[in-house]
mmCIF file of C-alpha atoms in Angstrom:
data_model
loop_
_atom_site.group_PDB
_atom_site.id
_atom_site.type_symbol
_atom_site.label_atom_id
_atom_site.label_comp_id
_atom_site.label_asym_id
_atom_site.label_seq_id
_atom_site.Cartn_x
_atom_site.Cartn_y
_atom_site.Cartn_z
ATOM 1 C CA MET A 1 68.368 -100.105 20.829
ATOM 2 C CA ARG A 2 69.278 -100.464 24.490
ATOM 3 C CA ARG A 3 69.471 -96.684 24.741
ATOM 4 C CA PHE A 4 65.756 -96.472 23.992
ATOM 5 C CA TRP A 5 64.498 -99.152 26.367
ATOM 6 C CA TRP A 6 62.748 -96.477 28.389
ATOM 7 C CA LEU A 7 60.571 -95.627 25.367
ATOM 8 C CA TRP A 8 59.215 -99.156 25.450
ATOM 9 C CA VAL A 9 58.509 -98.789 29.169
ATOM 10 C CA ILE A 10 56.673 -95.489 28.651
ATOM 11 C CA GLY A 11 54.750 -96.985 25.747
ATOM 12 C CA GLY A 12 53.717 -99.929 27.889
ATOM 13 C CA VAL A 13 52.575 -97.638 30.679
ATOM 14 C CA VAL A 14 50.527 -95.546 28.245
ATOM 15 C CA VAL A 15 48.874 -98.658 26.809
ATOM 16 C CA LEU A 16 48.010 -99.899 30.298
ATOM 17 C CA ALA A 17 46.638 -96.471 31.263
ATOM 18 C CA VAL A 18 44.453 -96.324 28.172
ATOM 19 C CA ALA A 19 43.252 -99.864 28.788
ATOM 20 C CA ALA A 20 42.414 -98.977 32.391
ATOM 21 C CA VAL A 21 40.406 -95.918 31.276
ATOM 22 C CA ILE A 22 38.529 -97.955 28.672
ATOM 23 C CA ALA A 23 37.771 -100.652 31.244
ATOM 24 C CA ASP A 24 36.638 -98.042 33.758
ATOM 25 C CA VAL A 25 34.282 -96.447 31.221
ATOM 26 C CA ALA A 26 32.955 -99.831 30.114
ATOM 27 C CA PHE A 27 32.270 -101.030 33.657
ATOM 28 C CA ARG A 28 30.664 -97.699 34.553
ATOM 29 C CA SER A 29 28.362 -97.872 31.526
ATOM 30 C CA TYR A 30 27.377 -101.448 32.324
ATOM 31 C CA ALA A 31 26.731 -100.631 35.965
ATOM 32 C CA GLN A 32 24.583 -97.630 35.032
ATOM 33 C CA SER A 33 22.417 -99.722 32.717
ATOM 34 C CA GLU A 34 22.030 -102.498 35.284
ATOM 35 C CA ALA A 35 21.199 -100.034 38.059
ATOM 36 C CA ALA A 36 18.518 -98.379 35.926
ATOM 37 C CA ALA A 37 16.969 -101.753 35.077
ATOM 38 C CA GLN A 38 16.909 -102.862 38.726
ATOM 39 C CA ILE A 39 15.388 -99.583 39.910
ATOM 40 C CA GLU A 40 12.626 -99.824 37.297
ATOM 41 C CA GLN A 41 11.859 -103.388 38.422
ATOM 42 C CA GLN A 42 11.652 -102.303 42.061
ATOM 43 C CA LEU A 43 9.373 -99.311 41.525
ATOM 44 C CA PRO A 44 6.034 -99.442 43.360
ATOM 45 C CA GLU A 45 3.097 -100.809 41.382
ATOM 46 C CA ALA A 46 1.601 -97.312 41.258
ATOM 47 C CA VAL A 47 4.744 -95.933 39.569
ATOM 48 C CA GLU A 48 5.508 -96.424 35.878
ATOM 49 C CA GLY A 49 8.221 -95.037 33.613
ATOM 50 C CA GLU A 50 11.836 -95.302 32.536
ATOM 51 C CA VAL A 51 14.807 -94.304 34.698
ATOM 52 C CA SER A 52 18.335 -93.429 33.612
ATOM 53 C CA VAL A 53 21.308 -93.618 35.980
ATOM 54 C CA SER A 54 24.609 -91.736 35.910
ATOM 55 C CA ILE A 55 27.440 -92.622 38.307
ATOM 56 C CA GLY A 56 29.699 -89.680 39.082
ATOM 57 C CA GLY A 57 32.777 -89.258 41.215
ATOM 58 C CA GLY A 58 36.269 -90.348 40.230
ATOM 59 C CA SER A 59 37.367 -93.730 38.955
ATOM 60 C CA PHE A 60 34.447 -96.135 38.854
ATOM 61 C CA LEU A 61 36.607 -99.161 39.629
ATOM 62 C CA LEU A 62 38.277 -97.415 42.565
ATOM 63 C CA GLN A 63 34.893 -96.452 44.000
ATOM 64 C CA LEU A 64 33.707 -100.022 43.476
ATOM 65 C CA ILE A 65 36.694 -101.333 45.410
ATOM 66 C CA THR A 66 36.104 -98.908 48.284
ATOM 67 C CA GLY A 67 32.452 -99.978 48.425
ATOM 68 C CA GLU A 68 30.839 -96.557 47.944
ATOM 69 C CA PHE A 69 29.976 -94.240 45.051
ATOM 70 C CA ALA A 70 30.393 -90.542 45.742
ATOM 71 C CA GLU A 71 27.400 -89.461 43.647
ATOM 72 C CA VAL A 72 24.680 -91.174 41.633
ATOM 73 C CA THR A 73 22.161 -89.225 39.536
ATOM 74 C CA LEU A 74 18.777 -90.554 38.467
ATOM 75 C CA ASP A 75 16.570 -88.997 35.791
ATOM 76 C CA ALA A 76 12.979 -89.940 35.007
ATOM 77 C CA PRO A 77 11.412 -87.237 32.814
ATOM 78 C CA GLU A 78 8.191 -89.166 32.129
ATOM 79 C CA LEU A 79 7.089 -90.980 35.267
ATOM 80 C CA SER A 80 3.508 -91.716 36.262
ATOM 81 C CA VAL A 81 2.568 -92.032 39.947
ATOM 82 C CA ASN A 82 -0.979 -93.239 40.582
ATOM 83 C CA GLY A 83 -1.782 -91.981 37.099
ATOM 84 C CA VAL A 84 -0.283 -88.548 37.788
ATOM 85 C CA PRO A 85 2.459 -87.638 35.260
ATOM 86 C CA LEU A 86 5.618 -86.056 36.662
ATOM 87 C CA ALA A 87 9.251 -85.402 35.804
ATOM 88 C CA ALA A 88 11.805 -86.421 38.437
ATOM 89 C CA HIS A 89 15.526 -85.796 38.961
ATOM 90 C CA ALA A 90 17.439 -87.138 41.952
ATOM 91 C CA VAL A 91 21.009 -86.899 43.216
ATOM 92 C CA ALA A 92 22.197 -89.400 45.821
ATOM 93 C CA THR A 93 25.476 -89.010 47.695
ATOM 94 C CA GLY A 94 27.326 -91.650 49.655
ATOM 95 C CA VAL A 95 25.787 -94.598 47.809
ATOM 96 C CA PRO A 96 27.041 -97.985 49.078
ATOM 97 C CA THR A 97 27.660 -100.793 46.614
ATOM 98 C CA ASP A 98 25.865 -103.014 49.109
ATOM 99 C CA LEU A 99 22.306 -101.724 48.773
ATOM 100 C CA THR A 100 21.237 -103.361 52.024
ATOM 101 C CA LYS A 101 23.055 -100.420 53.613
ATOM 102 C CA PRO A 102 21.542 -96.905 53.642
ATOM 103 C CA VAL A 103 22.338 -94.154 51.167
ATOM 104 C CA GLN A 104 23.723 -91.144 53.000
ATOM 105 C CA SER A 105 21.542 -88.498 51.373
ATOM 106 C CA ILE A 106 19.038 -88.200 48.526
ATOM 107 C CA ARG A 107 17.795 -84.893 47.154
ATOM 108 C CA ALA A 108 15.247 -84.927 44.357
ATOM 109 C CA THR A 109 13.040 -82.570 42.399
ATOM 110 C CA ALA A 110 9.638 -83.595 41.063
ATOM 111 C CA SER A 111 7.738 -81.384 38.657
ATOM 112 C CA ILE A 112 4.066 -81.683 37.672
ATOM 113 C CA ASP A 113 1.847 -79.532 35.496
ATOM 114 C CA GLN A 114 -1.383 -77.796 36.418
ATOM 115 C CA ASP A 115 -3.659 -80.613 35.225
ATOM 116 C CA ALA A 116 -1.724 -83.127 37.342
ATOM 117 C CA VAL A 117 -1.956 -80.843 40.385
ATOM 118 C CA ASN A 118 -5.729 -80.705 40.018
ATOM 119 C CA GLY A 119 -5.751 -84.480 39.848
ATOM 120 C CA ILE A 120 -4.439 -84.768 43.416
ATOM 121 C CA VAL A 121 -5.679 -81.573 45.111
ATOM 122 C CA ASP A 122 -9.296 -81.553 46.247
ATOM 123 C CA ILE A 123 -10.697 -78.031 46.029
ATOM 124 C CA PRO A 124 -14.164 -77.361 47.516
ATOM 125 C CA GLY A 125 -16.902 -77.486 44.892
ATOM 126 C CA ASP A 126 -16.047 -78.055 41.257
ATOM 127 C CA SER A 127 -13.229 -75.515 41.154
ATOM 128 C CA GLU A 128 -9.705 -76.085 39.871
ATOM 129 C CA LEU A 129 -6.412 -74.576 40.952
ATOM 130 C CA VAL A 130 -4.667 -72.084 38.698
ATOM 131 C CA LEU A 131 -0.902 -71.972 39.210
ATOM 132 C CA GLY A 132 0.519 -68.467 38.959
ATOM 133 C CA ASP A 133 3.793 -66.750 39.746
ATOM 134 C CA GLY A 134 4.475 -67.834 43.304
ATOM 135 C CA GLU A 135 0.796 -68.223 44.180
ATOM 136 C CA VAL A 136 -2.314 -70.214 43.368
ATOM 137 C CA SER A 137 -5.924 -69.216 42.895
ATOM 138 C CA TYR A 138 -9.231 -70.982 42.604
ATOM 139 C CA GLU A 139 -12.851 -70.054 42.016
ATOM 140 C CA GLY A 140 -16.044 -71.387 43.468
ATOM 141 C CA THR A 141 -19.627 -70.578 44.343
ATOM 142 C CA ILE A 142 -21.557 -70.297 47.588
ATOM 143 C CA SER A 143 -25.279 -70.125 48.152
ATOM 144 C CA LEU A 144 -26.638 -67.305 50.285
ATOM 145 C CA PHE A 145 -30.329 -66.444 50.768
ATOM 146 C CA GLY A 146 -31.139 -68.445 47.668
ATOM 147 C CA PHE A 147 -28.592 -66.567 45.564
ATOM 148 C CA SER A 148 -25.509 -68.117 44.002
ATOM 149 C CA LEU A 149 -22.415 -66.031 44.611
ATOM 150 C CA GLY A 150 -19.185 -66.583 42.702
ATOM 151 C CA TYR A 151 -15.874 -65.968 44.404
ATOM 152 C CA GLN A 152 -12.147 -66.181 43.751
ATOM 153 C CA VAL A 153 -9.505 -66.957 46.368
ATOM 154 C CA SER A 154 -5.751 -66.448 45.984
ATOM 155 C CA GLY A 155 -3.172 -67.948 48.266
ATOM 156 C CA ILE A 156 0.375 -69.107 48.820
ATOM 157 C CA VAL A 157 1.592 -72.676 49.133
ATOM 158 C CA ALA A 158 3.612 -74.015 52.054
ATOM 159 C CA ALA A 159 5.213 -77.455 52.133
ATOM 160 C CA GLN A 160 6.447 -79.308 55.187
ATOM 161 C CA GLY A 161 7.229 -82.969 55.740
ATOM 162 C CA ASP A 162 4.535 -85.036 54.056
ATOM 163 C CA SER A 163 1.930 -82.318 53.594
ATOM 164 C CA VAL A 164 1.265 -79.270 51.435
ATOM 165 C CA THR A 165 -0.981 -76.442 52.580
ATOM 166 C CA ILE A 166 -2.636 -73.677 50.574
ATOM 167 C CA GLU A 167 -2.947 -70.601 52.771
ATOM 168 C CA PRO A 168 -5.551 -68.176 51.345
ATOM 169 C CA THR A 169 -4.447 -64.535 51.349
ATOM 170 C CA THR A 170 -7.230 -62.679 49.504
ATOM 171 C CA ALA A 171 -10.784 -63.361 48.406
ATOM 172 C CA SER A 172 -13.169 -61.465 46.163
ATOM 173 C CA LEU A 173 -16.676 -61.916 44.782
ATOM 174 C CA THR A 174 -16.797 -62.382 41.033
ATOM 175 C CA GLN A 175 -20.536 -62.487 40.404
ATOM 176 C CA GLY A 176 -24.002 -62.466 41.931
ATOM 177 C CA ALA A 177 -23.597 -59.946 44.779
ATOM 178 C CA GLY A 178 -26.007 -57.428 43.266
ATOM 179 C CA ASN A 179 -27.845 -55.390 45.887
ATOM 180 C CA LEU A 180 -27.708 -58.037 48.593
ATOM 181 C CA ASP A 181 -27.535 -56.530 52.052
ATOM 182 C CA ILE A 182 -24.660 -58.648 53.351
ATOM 183 C CA ASP A 183 -21.406 -58.020 55.141
ATOM 184 C CA LEU A 184 -19.013 -58.649 52.252
ATOM 185 C CA ASP A 185 -15.933 -58.195 54.421
ATOM 186 C CA GLN A 186 -17.124 -60.882 56.822
ATOM 187 C CA LEU A 187 -18.145 -63.197 53.985
ATOM 188 C CA LEU A 188 -14.868 -62.834 52.123
ATOM 189 C CA GLY A 189 -12.933 -63.104 55.359
ATOM 190 C CA SER A 190 -14.529 -66.471 56.053
ATOM 191 C CA LEU A 191 -13.518 -67.674 52.584
ATOM 192 C CA ALA A 192 -9.926 -66.587 53.148
ATOM 193 C CA ASP A 193 -9.714 -68.231 56.571
ATOM 194 C CA ASP A 194 -9.981 -71.835 55.408
ATOM 195 C CA PRO A 195 -6.606 -73.349 54.470
ATOM 196 C CA ILE A 196 -6.586 -76.403 52.208
ATOM 197 C CA GLY A 197 -4.318 -79.263 53.220
ATOM 198 C CA VAL A 198 -3.002 -81.961 50.902
ATOM 199 C CA CYS A 199 -1.221 -85.079 52.164
ATOM 200 C CA VAL A 200 1.437 -86.123 49.644
ATOM 201 C CA ALA A 201 2.844 -89.041 51.635
ATOM 202 C CA GLN A 202 0.823 -91.487 49.518
ATOM 203 C CA TYR A 203 2.881 -90.451 46.482
ATOM 204 C CA LEU A 204 6.291 -90.762 48.185
ATOM 205 C CA PRO A 205 8.370 -93.654 49.527
ATOM 206 C CA ALA A 206 8.056 -93.878 53.301
ATOM 207 C CA GLY A 207 10.793 -91.718 54.829
ATOM 208 C CA ALA A 208 10.873 -89.129 52.051
ATOM 209 C CA GLU A 209 9.789 -85.575 52.855
ATOM 210 C CA VAL A 210 8.910 -82.403 50.993
ATOM 211 C CA GLU A 211 11.493 -79.698 51.676
ATOM 212 C CA SER A 212 10.055 -76.928 49.517
ATOM 213 C CA LEU A 213 7.559 -76.261 46.746
ATOM 214 C CA GLU A 214 7.968 -73.720 43.956
ATOM 215 C CA ILE A 215 4.934 -72.460 42.046
ATOM 216 C CA THR A 216 5.372 -71.056 38.548
ATOM 217 C CA PRO A 217 2.721 -70.402 35.893
ATOM 218 C CA GLY A 218 1.200 -73.777 35.025
ATOM 219 C CA ARG A 219 3.685 -75.896 37.007
ATOM 220 C CA ALA A 220 4.608 -76.960 40.533
ATOM 221 C CA THR A 221 8.101 -78.213 41.430
ATOM 222 C CA ALA A 222 8.800 -79.901 44.746
ATOM 223 C CA VAL A 223 12.170 -80.570 46.361
ATOM 224 C CA LEU A 224 12.179 -83.898 48.196
ATOM 225 C CA THR A 225 14.761 -85.229 50.630
ATOM 226 C CA ALA A 226 15.587 -88.495 52.357
ATOM 227 C CA ASP A 227 18.530 -89.297 54.633
ATOM 228 C CA ASP A 228 19.920 -92.724 55.524
ATOM 229 C CA PHE A 229 17.501 -94.285 53.054
ATOM 230 C CA VAL A 230 17.871 -97.954 52.108
ATOM 231 C CA VAL A 231 17.217 -98.324 48.375
ATOM 232 C CA SER A 232 15.610 -101.745 48.266
ATOM 233 C CA GLU A 233 12.555 -103.298 46.657
ATOM 234 C CA ASP A 234 10.650 -103.070 49.932
ATOM 235 C CA SER A 235 11.522 -99.426 50.593
ATOM 236 C CA LEU A 236 10.693 -98.306 47.045
ATOM 237 C CA ARG A 237 7.411 -100.193 47.040
ATOM 238 C CA THR A 238 6.366 -98.942 50.482
ATOM 239 C CA LEU A 239 4.676 -95.592 50.070
ATOM 240 C CA GLY A 240 3.781 -93.321 52.935
ATOM 241 C CA SER A 241 0.252 -93.016 54.301
ATOM 242 C CA CYS A 242 -2.006 -90.106 55.181
#
């Protein structure tokens, strides 16, 4: 039996390794659930929905000991912000276990459908935005010499900081021109010269910015960023202002 003492040692090491893995998984799972619950409790009053948390990186316990998680992912596919439904996904890197300290970097995507976009974008008249492939369009009417003229404007969307701007590129009359003796080029040019600005700061925590905005048929997806952001109840409940 003495000749096989090393088998007992190896067996003991294996058991300890398995136990360590199980403990690591268990603590990670518990921490993820607790983090999700705390984040939901700290959401601003205007924000509702469930959040799931996934802690990445290597050993959870080792990261806990060092005081920082390499990567934390948050998913909220059915959030509501000021009544506007959106799907959100965020990846945070350099997340301290002490949340009074700032997170190194947060990069998130937020996606909303066409109806939600029209709920926050104010288009002149009673028109609504139509989201196309890389561009948007909207229709409206203008009154000229007692006649009602219908028009359509197409444009591209630019995002920077806390604002989104629709830059018109083309305009055309859709109805009512008839035999009116008017300078259509000048009229349409004036329609295409008026950009529409939207402040989105009121929907974002103070310090978060819009990096880019992608327009696809029926949907808009924004990439949001925040650096050195303290994830606390105050910071999550403090939205930006316009």
